[in-house]
Amino acid sequence: MSPTGWLVAGLAVVLVAGLPYWLPRAVIALRVRIFARVGGEEGVRAPGREVPAEEFKKVYGHPAADGRSRGAALSDLFWYWLSPGPEVHQEHLEPGPCYDDVARTTRQILAGLSREQWTELVGRCTRRVLDELHGHARVHQVRLRDLMMPVWAEVYYEVVFREPCPRHVRDLITGNANDVVSALKCTGLRHMDRRARLTEYLRARLANDPPPVPLPSSLTAREQAYYLQGTFFNTAVVQMSEAMAHLLLALATHRPVQDRLVAGEEQPDFLDGVINETLQHFPLFGVAHRITSGEIPRDGQDPIPAGSVLLFNYPEYQGSGGDVFDPDRWLRPDTRPTAFIPFGVTANRPCPARGFAVLTMRVAAEEVLRGYRLESSVEHTRSLPSRGPCLLVARTGAAAPGSPARTGPRLTAMRLADRWAAVPRSLTQLVLGSYMVWDARRQGLCRNYFAAAPGGSATSVTAGR
């Protein structure tokens, strides 16, 4: 082979060997450009040139930043991903009587349990799912999001209906939630049949045996099923599963932090600091958009006009926390990050779970750590398209006799597999994501819904439904 041939061959080898390192990042950059082109340029970015970081909370919490769906092209995409029933999803309803009715019902359902009852429920459901790990193997390889999703399916079913969740219903809920989050991450297309099966179960259940808390009277029977499906068995299950996957993966990849927790010598609120630090680095929300119903005044600047689409970028705003994973900063008031809004802002549709999310995450994490050591070697990103590969190493009992399990070879294999899996996955995300952005604009679920709304009022009960 000629010198030129050897050079070309060498470059080809280097290029192929480096695929896991450069191709996924290149594809992500290309996806951003394609999404911007297909979805159209819109919005006032925060933080950004128009809304700097120091004004983020002030603008986010302004009363005029209250529109949610009508008037934003992005709404078509979110309604598409959350179908069926985005028109009655609490997060996507326009302000007005219907939103007030739905939000009040959600608060009543969640407030039906005391802190002690939440603790017992989450602990019991977590133990049950962990007990289902097959066989007596000392080491289990799992994907953390998949492990946690049945836990929260059982929890929120019992919160709504005040009775344990049957296994076949848990499967319906996890199938629906997994399909939604896979579409959101562009790792798979929507499968509306999976979602429809849960809808039909809920319709039948509500007709024959409704939950103790009356559902919003402003909604039809089908819309009530959509409301439960979207608020509790979609968003609540997905967000808590994602939060727990991030928390457990952070513990698996920061062994000194995990060891301190297991040793039990830390301050009682150290685990809360770990949870906050996880939410700081890996916020569950990406970009939340709001449509202004009036002008928002600015000090020394032109006001933000009515009808503007505000794009609140959580990861960029909370990026001021730095790159170091340091739970101890939450134990010292003078070192706690100020750019931290894991559950939104109180004045503008805060997350309904903000009052007990940290409590329930703490309970679930303690149950996992009680039985297993967590180990992982994968890349930890906010989007977590890998679903969080991790080794659960049994700590005690018949499954953990003798000397400590050797996990080094498995962790090496996991790291290589994770890097190479990112190559086809990133290409899949590029293709499916581009298609779904185009298909969402083609279907125009939100745009067409409001165009057909009687009277065209986004704040009326009819339009809100």
Short mmCIF file of C-alpha atoms in Angstrom, two decimals:
data_model
loop_
_atom_site.label_atom_id
_atom_site.label_comp_id
_atom_site.label_asym_id
_atom_site.label_seq_id
_atom_site.Cartn_x
_atom_site.Cartn_y
_atom_site.Cartn_z
CA MET A 1 0.00 0.00 0.00
CA SER A 2 1.28 3.45 -0.89
CA PRO A 3 2.01 6.06 1.80
CA THR A 4 -1.10 7.92 0.70
CA GLY A 5 -3.15 4.76 1.07
CA TRP A 6 -1.78 4.15 4.55
CA LEU A 7 -2.61 7.74 5.50
CA VAL A 8 -6.17 7.44 4.22
CA ALA A 9 -6.62 4.12 6.02
CA GLY A 10 -5.24 5.58 9.24
CA LEU A 11 -7.55 8.59 9.04
CA ALA A 12 -10.51 6.30 8.40
CA VAL A 13 -9.66 4.22 11.48
CA VAL A 14 -9.36 7.33 13.63
CA LEU A 15 -12.63 8.71 12.27
CA VAL A 16 -14.54 5.49 12.93
CA ALA A 17 -12.98 4.96 16.37
CA GLY A 18 -13.93 8.49 17.36
CA LEU A 19 -17.58 8.22 16.25
CA PRO A 20 -18.99 8.02 19.80
CA TYR A 21 -17.16 11.21 20.73
CA TRP A 22 -17.94 13.52 17.83
CA LEU A 23 -20.99 12.20 15.94
CA PRO A 24 -23.64 12.55 18.69
CA ARG A 25 -22.60 16.15 19.39
CA ALA A 26 -22.60 16.98 15.67
CA VAL A 27 -26.06 15.45 15.29
CA ILE A 28 -27.40 17.41 18.28
CA ALA A 29 -26.18 20.66 16.71
CA LEU A 30 -27.79 19.68 13.41
CA ARG A 31 -31.06 18.80 15.16
CA VAL A 32 -31.17 22.23 16.79
CA ARG A 33 -30.79 23.92 13.40
CA ILE A 34 -33.39 21.69 11.76
CA PHE A 35 -35.89 22.16 14.58
CA ALA A 36 -35.45 25.92 14.40
CA ARG A 37 -36.02 25.88 10.64
CA VAL A 38 -39.01 23.54 10.68
CA GLY A 39 -40.56 25.00 13.80
CA GLY A 40 -39.94 28.59 12.86
CA GLU A 41 -38.12 31.27 14.80
CA GLU A 42 -40.17 32.73 17.60
CA GLY A 43 -39.86 33.80 21.15
CA VAL A 44 -38.10 36.03 23.64
CA ARG A 45 -35.35 33.96 25.22
CA ALA A 46 -34.69 34.02 28.94
CA PRO A 47 -31.95 34.20 29.89
CA GLY A 48 -30.89 36.02 26.78
CA ARG A 49 -30.28 39.43 25.28
CA GLU A 50 -33.85 40.64 25.97
CA VAL A 51 -34.20 39.01 29.41
CA PRO A 52 -30.88 38.63 31.28
CA ALA A 53 -30.51 36.05 34.03
CA GLU A 54 -31.01 38.60 36.80
CA GLU A 55 -34.52 39.38 35.44
CA PHE A 56 -35.49 35.75 34.82
CA LYS A 57 -37.66 35.24 37.92
CA LYS A 58 -39.21 38.71 37.76
CA VAL A 59 -40.40 38.28 34.19
CA TYR A 60 -41.40 34.65 34.75
CA GLY A 61 -43.53 35.61 37.73
CA HIS A 62 -45.21 38.64 36.15
CA PRO A 63 -49.05 38.33 36.01
CA ALA A 64 -49.03 39.05 32.26
CA ALA A 65 -46.84 35.99 31.57
CA ASP A 66 -49.90 33.78 31.98
CA GLY A 67 -50.77 32.45 28.51
CA ARG A 68 -49.84 28.82 27.94
CA SER A 69 -50.84 27.44 24.57
CA ARG A 70 -52.68 29.80 22.27
CA GLY A 71 -50.46 31.87 20.02
CA ALA A 72 -47.22 29.83 20.13
CA ALA A 73 -46.08 27.51 17.36
CA LEU A 74 -44.30 25.46 20.03
CA SER A 75 -47.70 24.55 21.45
CA ASP A 76 -48.48 22.42 18.41
CA LEU A 77 -45.42 20.31 19.17
CA PHE A 78 -46.17 19.87 22.89
CA TRP A 79 -49.84 19.08 22.23
CA TYR A 80 -48.71 16.51 19.67
CA TRP A 81 -46.39 14.81 22.15
CA LEU A 82 -48.97 14.86 24.96
CA SER A 83 -51.95 13.60 22.95
CA PRO A 84 -54.57 12.52 23.69
CA GLY A 85 -56.06 15.25 25.81
CA PRO A 86 -53.53 18.09 25.84
CA GLU A 87 -56.43 20.53 25.68
CA VAL A 88 -57.34 19.58 29.27
CA HIS A 89 -53.82 18.97 30.57
CA GLN A 90 -53.36 21.24 33.56
CA GLU A 91 -50.05 22.63 32.30
CA HIS A 92 -51.48 23.52 28.88
CA LEU A 93 -54.86 25.00 29.77
CA GLU A 94 -55.26 28.71 29.25
CA PRO A 95 -55.95 30.80 32.39
CA GLY A 96 -59.61 30.99 33.28
CA PRO A 97 -62.40 29.13 35.12
CA CYS A 98 -61.55 25.75 33.64
CA TYR A 99 -57.88 26.00 34.61
CA ASP A 100 -58.87 27.10 38.12
CA ASP A 101 -61.23 24.13 38.43
CA VAL A 102 -58.61 21.64 37.22
CA ALA A 103 -55.79 23.06 39.36
CA ARG A 104 -58.02 23.05 42.45
CA THR A 105 -58.89 19.39 41.88
CA THR A 106 -55.22 18.44 41.51
CA ARG A 107 -54.37 20.16 44.79
CA GLN A 108 -57.25 18.39 46.57
CA ILE A 109 -56.15 14.97 45.30
CA LEU A 110 -52.52 15.51 46.33
CA ALA A 111 -53.46 17.01 49.70
CA GLY A 112 -55.45 13.91 50.62
CA LEU A 113 -52.33 12.24 52.04
CA SER A 114 -50.33 13.38 55.05
CA ARG A 115 -46.52 13.36 55.03
CA GLU A 116 -46.63 10.11 56.98
CA GLN A 117 -48.97 8.55 54.42
CA TRP A 118 -46.79 9.72 51.52
CA THR A 119 -43.77 8.20 53.24
CA GLU A 120 -45.49 4.85 53.82
CA LEU A 121 -46.93 4.71 50.30
CA VAL A 122 -43.71 5.51 48.44
CA GLY A 123 -41.67 3.19 50.65
CA ARG A 124 -44.10 0.32 50.15
CA CYS A 125 -44.32 0.74 46.36
CA THR A 126 -40.53 1.04 46.03
CA ARG A 127 -39.95 -2.13 48.05
CA ARG A 128 -42.49 -4.03 45.99
CA VAL A 129 -40.85 -3.11 42.69
CA LEU A 130 -37.36 -3.87 44.01
CA ASP A 131 -38.58 -7.26 45.21
CA GLU A 132 -39.52 -8.05 41.62
CA LEU A 133 -35.90 -8.06 40.46
CA HIS A 134 -35.55 -11.56 39.05
CA GLY A 135 -33.61 -14.37 40.65
CA HIS A 136 -30.95 -14.30 43.36
CA ALA A 137 -28.24 -12.64 41.33
CA ARG A 138 -25.90 -10.52 43.35
CA VAL A 139 -25.64 -7.86 40.65
CA HIS A 140 -28.55 -6.61 38.58
CA GLN A 141 -28.04 -4.44 35.51
CA VAL A 142 -31.00 -2.11 35.10
CA ARG A 143 -32.03 1.12 33.45
CA LEU A 144 -33.00 3.42 36.26
CA ARG A 145 -35.88 5.16 34.54
CA ASP A 146 -37.44 1.78 33.70
CA LEU A 147 -36.90 0.62 37.29
CA MET A 148 -38.56 3.68 38.79
CA MET A 149 -41.52 4.10 36.44
CA PRO A 150 -43.59 1.23 37.92
CA VAL A 151 -42.99 2.70 41.39
CA TRP A 152 -44.60 6.00 40.50
CA ALA A 153 -47.34 4.34 38.45
CA GLU A 154 -48.39 2.49 41.61
CA VAL A 155 -47.96 5.56 43.82
CA TYR A 156 -50.10 7.90 41.74
CA TYR A 157 -52.78 5.33 41.05
CA GLU A 158 -53.19 4.91 44.80
CA VAL A 159 -53.10 8.67 45.34
CA VAL A 160 -55.97 9.12 42.88
CA PHE A 161 -58.11 6.08 43.64
CA ARG A 162 -57.06 5.38 47.27
CA GLU A 163 -56.51 1.68 46.63
CA PRO A 164 -53.55 -0.44 45.48
CA CYS A 165 -52.80 -0.50 41.77
CA PRO A 166 -53.57 -3.79 39.96
CA ARG A 167 -50.62 -5.15 37.98
CA HIS A 168 -52.35 -4.91 34.60
CA VAL A 169 -53.25 -1.27 35.27
CA ARG A 170 -49.65 -0.55 36.27
CA ASP A 171 -48.61 -1.97 32.90
CA LEU A 172 -51.10 0.33 31.13
CA ILE A 173 -49.78 3.37 32.99
CA THR A 174 -46.10 2.58 32.42
CA GLY A 175 -46.75 1.79 28.75
CA ASN A 176 -48.44 5.17 28.30
CA ALA A 177 -45.79 7.10 30.25
CA ASN A 178 -42.88 5.38 28.52
CA ASP A 179 -44.40 6.10 25.12
CA VAL A 180 -44.81 9.79 25.93
CA VAL A 181 -41.28 10.26 27.26
CA SER A 182 -39.73 8.28 24.38
CA ALA A 183 -41.50 10.58 21.91
CA LEU A 184 -40.41 13.67 23.87
CA LYS A 185 -36.78 12.51 23.68
CA CYS A 186 -37.23 11.59 20.01
CA THR A 187 -36.02 8.03 20.58
CA GLY A 188 -39.29 6.62 19.27
CA LEU A 189 -42.46 7.65 17.48
CA ARG A 190 -45.80 7.95 19.24
CA HIS A 191 -47.90 4.80 19.62
CA MET A 192 -51.39 6.14 20.10
CA ASP A 193 -52.86 2.68 20.63
CA ARG A 194 -50.88 2.34 23.87
CA ARG A 195 -52.20 5.66 25.07
CA ALA A 196 -55.76 4.86 23.97
CA ARG A 197 -55.81 1.66 26.04
CA LEU A 198 -55.17 3.67 29.21
CA THR A 199 -57.81 6.23 28.20
CA GLU A 200 -60.45 3.54 27.74
CA TYR A 201 -59.57 1.92 31.07
CA LEU A 202 -59.93 5.28 32.84
CA ARG A 203 -63.25 6.03 31.13
CA ALA A 204 -64.66 2.69 32.25
CA ARG A 205 -63.26 3.08 35.76
CA LEU A 206 -64.70 6.58 36.16
CA ALA A 207 -68.10 5.44 34.92
CA ASN A 208 -68.33 2.56 37.38
CA ASP A 209 -66.16 3.51 40.35
CA PRO A 210 -65.02 7.16 40.42
CA PRO A 211 -62.25 8.35 42.77
CA PRO A 212 -63.04 9.83 46.20
CA VAL A 213 -62.17 13.38 45.12
CA PRO A 214 -64.76 14.62 42.58
CA LEU A 215 -63.23 15.44 39.22
CA PRO A 216 -63.65 18.86 37.54
CA SER A 217 -67.31 19.42 36.70
CA SER A 218 -66.33 21.68 33.79
CA LEU A 219 -64.99 18.62 31.92
CA THR A 220 -66.93 15.96 30.06
CA ALA A 221 -66.56 12.30 31.02
CA ARG A 222 -63.92 11.74 28.32
CA GLU A 223 -62.09 14.93 29.31
CA GLN A 224 -61.99 13.77 32.92
CA ALA A 225 -60.19 10.62 31.76
CA TYR A 226 -57.82 12.79 29.72
CA TYR A 227 -57.21 14.98 32.77
CA LEU A 228 -56.19 12.05 34.97
CA GLN A 229 -54.15 10.50 32.19
CA GLY A 230 -52.25 13.67 31.41
CA THR A 231 -51.71 15.14 34.86
CA PHE A 232 -51.11 12.05 36.99
CA PHE A 233 -50.35 9.07 34.75
CA ASN A 234 -48.29 11.00 32.22
CA THR A 235 -46.58 14.06 33.69
CA ALA A 236 -46.39 12.96 37.34
CA VAL A 237 -45.14 9.45 36.52
CA VAL A 238 -42.67 10.66 33.88
CA GLN A 239 -41.25 13.54 35.89
CA MET A 240 -40.80 11.59 39.12
CA SER A 241 -39.25 8.65 37.24
CA GLU A 242 -36.84 11.01 35.50
CA ALA A 243 -36.02 12.76 38.77
CA MET A 244 -35.27 9.48 40.51
CA ALA A 245 -33.21 8.20 37.58
CA HIS A 246 -31.07 11.36 37.74
CA LEU A 247 -30.73 11.10 41.52
CA LEU A 248 -29.74 7.43 41.55
CA LEU A 249 -27.38 7.86 38.59
CA ALA A 250 -25.73 10.82 40.34
CA LEU A 251 -25.19 8.60 43.39
CA ALA A 252 -23.84 5.81 41.21
CA THR A 253 -21.33 8.10 39.50
CA HIS A 254 -20.32 9.95 42.71
CA ARG A 255 -19.43 7.07 44.99
CA PRO A 256 -18.02 9.21 47.85
CA VAL A 257 -21.41 10.93 48.14
CA GLN A 258 -23.19 7.57 48.14
CA ASP A 259 -20.80 6.16 50.73
CA ARG A 260 -21.41 9.12 53.03
CA LEU A 261 -25.15 8.53 52.84
CA VAL A 262 -24.85 4.82 53.53
CA ALA A 263 -22.50 5.39 56.46
CA GLY A 264 -25.28 7.34 58.15
CA GLU A 265 -22.93 9.84 59.75
CA GLU A 266 -24.09 12.89 57.79
CA GLN A 267 -26.50 15.60 58.82
CA PRO A 268 -30.15 14.50 58.44
CA ASP A 269 -30.68 16.89 55.54
CA PHE A 270 -27.60 15.80 53.55
CA LEU A 271 -29.73 13.61 51.26
CA ASP A 272 -31.99 16.61 50.62
CA GLY A 273 -28.85 18.48 49.58
CA VAL A 274 -27.98 15.66 47.19
CA ILE A 275 -31.48 15.85 45.71
CA ASN A 276 -31.26 19.63 45.30
CA GLU A 277 -27.81 19.36 43.75
CA THR A 278 -29.14 16.78 41.29
CA LEU A 279 -32.06 19.02 40.34
CA GLN A 280 -29.62 21.92 39.97
CA HIS A 281 -27.42 20.05 37.48
CA PHE A 282 -30.16 18.07 35.75
CA PRO A 283 -33.38 20.16 35.81
CA LEU A 284 -36.46 18.25 34.72
CA PHE A 285 -37.75 21.12 32.60
CA GLY A 286 -35.97 22.16 29.43
CA VAL A 287 -37.65 25.23 27.99
CA ALA A 288 -41.03 26.38 29.33
CA HIS A 289 -42.93 28.80 27.14
CA ARG A 290 -45.52 31.39 28.16
CA ILE A 291 -47.49 33.84 26.02
CA THR A 292 -47.94 37.35 27.40
CA SER A 293 -51.50 38.60 27.82
CA GLY A 294 -50.32 42.18 28.32
CA GLU A 295 -47.19 44.29 28.36
CA ILE A 296 -44.49 43.46 30.88
CA PRO A 297 -42.71 46.68 31.94
CA ARG A 298 -38.91 46.74 32.18
CA ASP A 299 -36.63 49.01 34.16
CA GLY A 300 -34.79 51.24 31.72
CA GLN A 301 -35.89 49.17 28.70
CA ASP A 302 -38.83 48.86 26.34
CA PRO A 303 -41.62 46.67 27.73
CA ILE A 304 -42.12 43.15 26.45
CA PRO A 305 -45.18 43.46 24.16
CA ALA A 306 -48.44 41.61 24.63
CA GLY A 307 -48.59 38.44 22.55
CA SER A 308 -44.88 37.71 22.94
CA VAL A 309 -43.76 34.09 23.40
CA LEU A 310 -41.40 33.89 26.37
CA LEU A 311 -38.97 30.96 26.34
CA PHE A 312 -37.66 30.21 29.83
CA ASN A 313 -34.55 28.02 29.57
CA TYR A 314 -34.14 26.17 32.87
CA PRO A 315 -30.79 24.44 32.15
CA GLU A 316 -29.17 27.67 31.00
CA TYR A 317 -30.56 29.66 33.92
CA GLN A 318 -29.50 27.10 36.51
CA GLY A 319 -26.12 26.64 34.84
CA SER A 320 -24.70 29.15 37.26
CA GLY A 321 -24.40 26.26 39.71
CA GLY A 322 -21.16 25.27 38.00
CA ASP A 323 -19.87 21.88 36.92
CA VAL A 324 -18.81 20.50 40.31
CA PHE A 325 -21.29 18.16 42.01
CA ASP A 326 -21.24 19.53 45.56
CA PRO A 327 -24.23 18.63 47.79
CA ASP A 328 -22.55 20.31 50.77
CA ARG A 329 -23.31 23.74 49.33
CA TRP A 330 -26.96 23.22 50.32
CA LEU A 331 -26.01 22.84 53.98
CA ARG A 332 -24.60 26.38 54.10
CA PRO A 333 -27.05 29.26 53.48
CA ASP A 334 -24.30 31.49 52.08
CA THR A 335 -23.33 28.97 49.35
CA ARG A 336 -26.76 27.87 48.11
CA PRO A 337 -27.33 28.76 44.42
CA THR A 338 -29.87 31.52 43.90
CA ALA A 339 -30.60 30.50 40.30
CA PHE A 340 -32.61 27.46 41.35
CA ILE A 341 -36.25 26.92 40.41
CA PRO A 342 -36.72 23.14 40.07
CA PHE A 343 -40.49 23.44 40.43
CA GLY A 344 -41.04 26.73 38.61
CA VAL A 345 -42.01 29.99 40.29
CA THR A 346 -44.89 30.35 42.74
CA ALA A 347 -46.54 33.17 40.78
CA ASN A 348 -46.77 31.28 37.49
CA ARG A 349 -48.13 27.71 37.46
CA PRO A 350 -45.68 26.11 39.89
CA CYS A 351 -45.38 22.33 39.86
CA PRO A 352 -48.21 20.84 41.99
CA ALA A 353 -45.72 18.35 43.49
CA ARG A 354 -43.36 21.01 44.84
CA GLY A 355 -44.49 20.45 48.42
CA PHE A 356 -43.65 16.75 48.62
CA ALA A 357 -41.40 15.87 45.65
CA VAL A 358 -38.18 16.05 47.68
CA LEU A 359 -39.78 14.07 50.52
CA THR A 360 -40.90 11.25 48.23
CA MET A 361 -37.59 11.17 46.34
CA ARG A 362 -35.81 10.87 49.67
CA VAL A 363 -37.98 7.91 50.71
CA ALA A 364 -37.49 6.07 47.41
CA ALA A 365 -33.72 6.69 47.41
CA GLU A 366 -33.38 5.42 50.99
CA GLU A 367 -35.20 2.21 50.06
CA VAL A 368 -32.87 1.60 47.12
CA LEU A 369 -29.71 2.39 49.10
CA ARG A 370 -30.84 0.14 51.94
CA GLY A 371 -30.68 -2.88 49.68
CA TYR A 372 -28.17 -2.02 46.96
CA ARG A 373 -24.93 -0.29 46.11
CA LEU A 374 -25.23 1.73 42.90
CA GLU A 375 -22.49 1.68 40.29
CA SER A 376 -22.44 3.13 36.79
CA SER A 377 -19.89 4.30 34.22
CA VAL A 378 -22.20 5.95 31.67
CA GLU A 379 -22.33 9.58 30.61
CA HIS A 380 -24.88 11.50 32.67
CA THR A 381 -26.74 14.13 30.64
CA ARG A 382 -29.87 16.11 31.40
CA SER A 383 -31.92 14.52 28.62
CA LEU A 384 -30.85 11.00 29.68
CA PRO A 385 -31.93 9.25 26.44
CA SER A 386 -30.11 6.11 27.63
CA ARG A 387 -32.61 5.77 30.50
CA GLY A 388 -29.73 5.47 32.99
CA PRO A 389 -27.86 2.13 32.78
CA CYS A 390 -26.71 1.12 36.25
CA LEU A 391 -25.58 -1.86 38.32
CA LEU A 392 -27.47 -2.66 41.52
CA VAL A 393 -25.14 -4.64 43.80
CA ALA A 394 -26.93 -6.37 46.68
CA ARG A 395 -25.61 -5.29 50.08
CA THR A 396 -26.88 -8.07 52.35
CA GLY A 397 -28.84 -11.28 52.42
CA ALA A 398 -28.69 -14.51 50.45
CA ALA A 399 -28.00 -12.61 47.24
CA ALA A 400 -24.82 -11.07 48.65
CA PRO A 401 -22.63 -13.73 50.31
CA GLY A 402 -18.85 -13.68 50.57
CA SER A 403 -16.49 -11.04 49.31
CA PRO A 404 -17.57 -7.88 47.46
CA ALA A 405 -18.73 -8.43 43.90
CA ARG A 406 -16.22 -7.56 41.17
CA THR A 407 -17.92 -5.09 38.88
CA GLY A 408 -14.93 -3.55 37.09
CA PRO A 409 -15.25 -5.55 33.85
CA ARG A 410 -19.00 -4.94 33.70
CA LEU A 411 -18.52 -1.22 34.23
CA THR A 412 -15.93 -1.10 31.44
CA ALA A 413 -18.31 -2.93 29.12
CA MET A 414 -21.15 -0.61 30.18
CA ARG A 415 -19.09 2.49 29.38
CA LEU A 416 -18.17 1.22 25.91
CA ALA A 417 -21.72 0.08 25.17
CA ASP A 418 -23.12 3.43 26.30
CA ARG A 419 -20.75 5.41 24.08
CA TRP A 420 -21.42 3.31 21.00
CA ALA A 421 -25.19 3.18 21.61
CA ALA A 422 -25.19 6.98 21.37
CA VAL A 423 -24.20 6.77 17.68
CA PRO A 424 -27.31 5.05 16.23
CA ARG A 425 -29.51 6.66 18.88
CA SER A 426 -28.45 10.18 17.91
CA LEU A 427 -29.21 9.43 14.27
CA THR A 428 -32.59 7.99 15.27
CA GLN A 429 -33.33 11.15 17.27
CA LEU A 430 -32.39 13.30 14.30
CA VAL A 431 -34.71 11.46 11.91
CA LEU A 432 -37.66 10.91 14.25
CA GLY A 433 -37.37 14.32 15.87
CA SER A 434 -37.37 16.10 12.53
CA TYR A 435 -40.36 14.07 11.39
CA MET A 436 -42.36 14.75 14.55
CA VAL A 437 -41.68 18.48 14.42
CA TRP A 438 -42.91 18.51 10.83
CA ASP A 439 -45.91 16.28 11.60
CA ALA A 440 -46.88 18.41 14.60
CA ARG A 441 -46.91 21.54 12.46
CA ARG A 442 -48.85 19.71 9.76
CA GLN A 443 -51.53 18.53 12.19
CA GLY A 444 -51.63 21.84 14.08
CA LEU A 445 -53.50 20.37 17.05
CA CYS A 446 -53.31 23.51 19.18
CA ARG A 447 -53.70 25.99 16.31
CA ASN A 448 -56.77 24.23 14.92
CA TYR A 449 -58.30 23.74 18.34
CA PHE A 450 -58.32 27.44 19.14
CA ALA A 451 -59.38 28.36 15.60
CA ALA A 452 -62.49 26.24 16.10
CA ALA A 453 -63.20 27.41 19.67
CA PRO A 454 -66.57 29.22 19.88
CA GLY A 455 -66.07 32.92 20.33
CA GLY A 456 -62.31 32.58 19.91
CA SER A 457 -61.68 33.40 23.57
CA ALA A 458 -58.70 31.69 25.16
CA THR A 459 -59.93 32.54 28.64
CA SER A 460 -63.48 31.24 28.34
CA VAL A 461 -64.45 27.89 29.80
CA THR A 462 -65.25 26.55 26.32
CA ALA A 463 -61.91 27.57 24.84
CA GLY A 464 -60.09 26.32 27.88
CA ARG A 465 -61.57 22.89 27.30
#
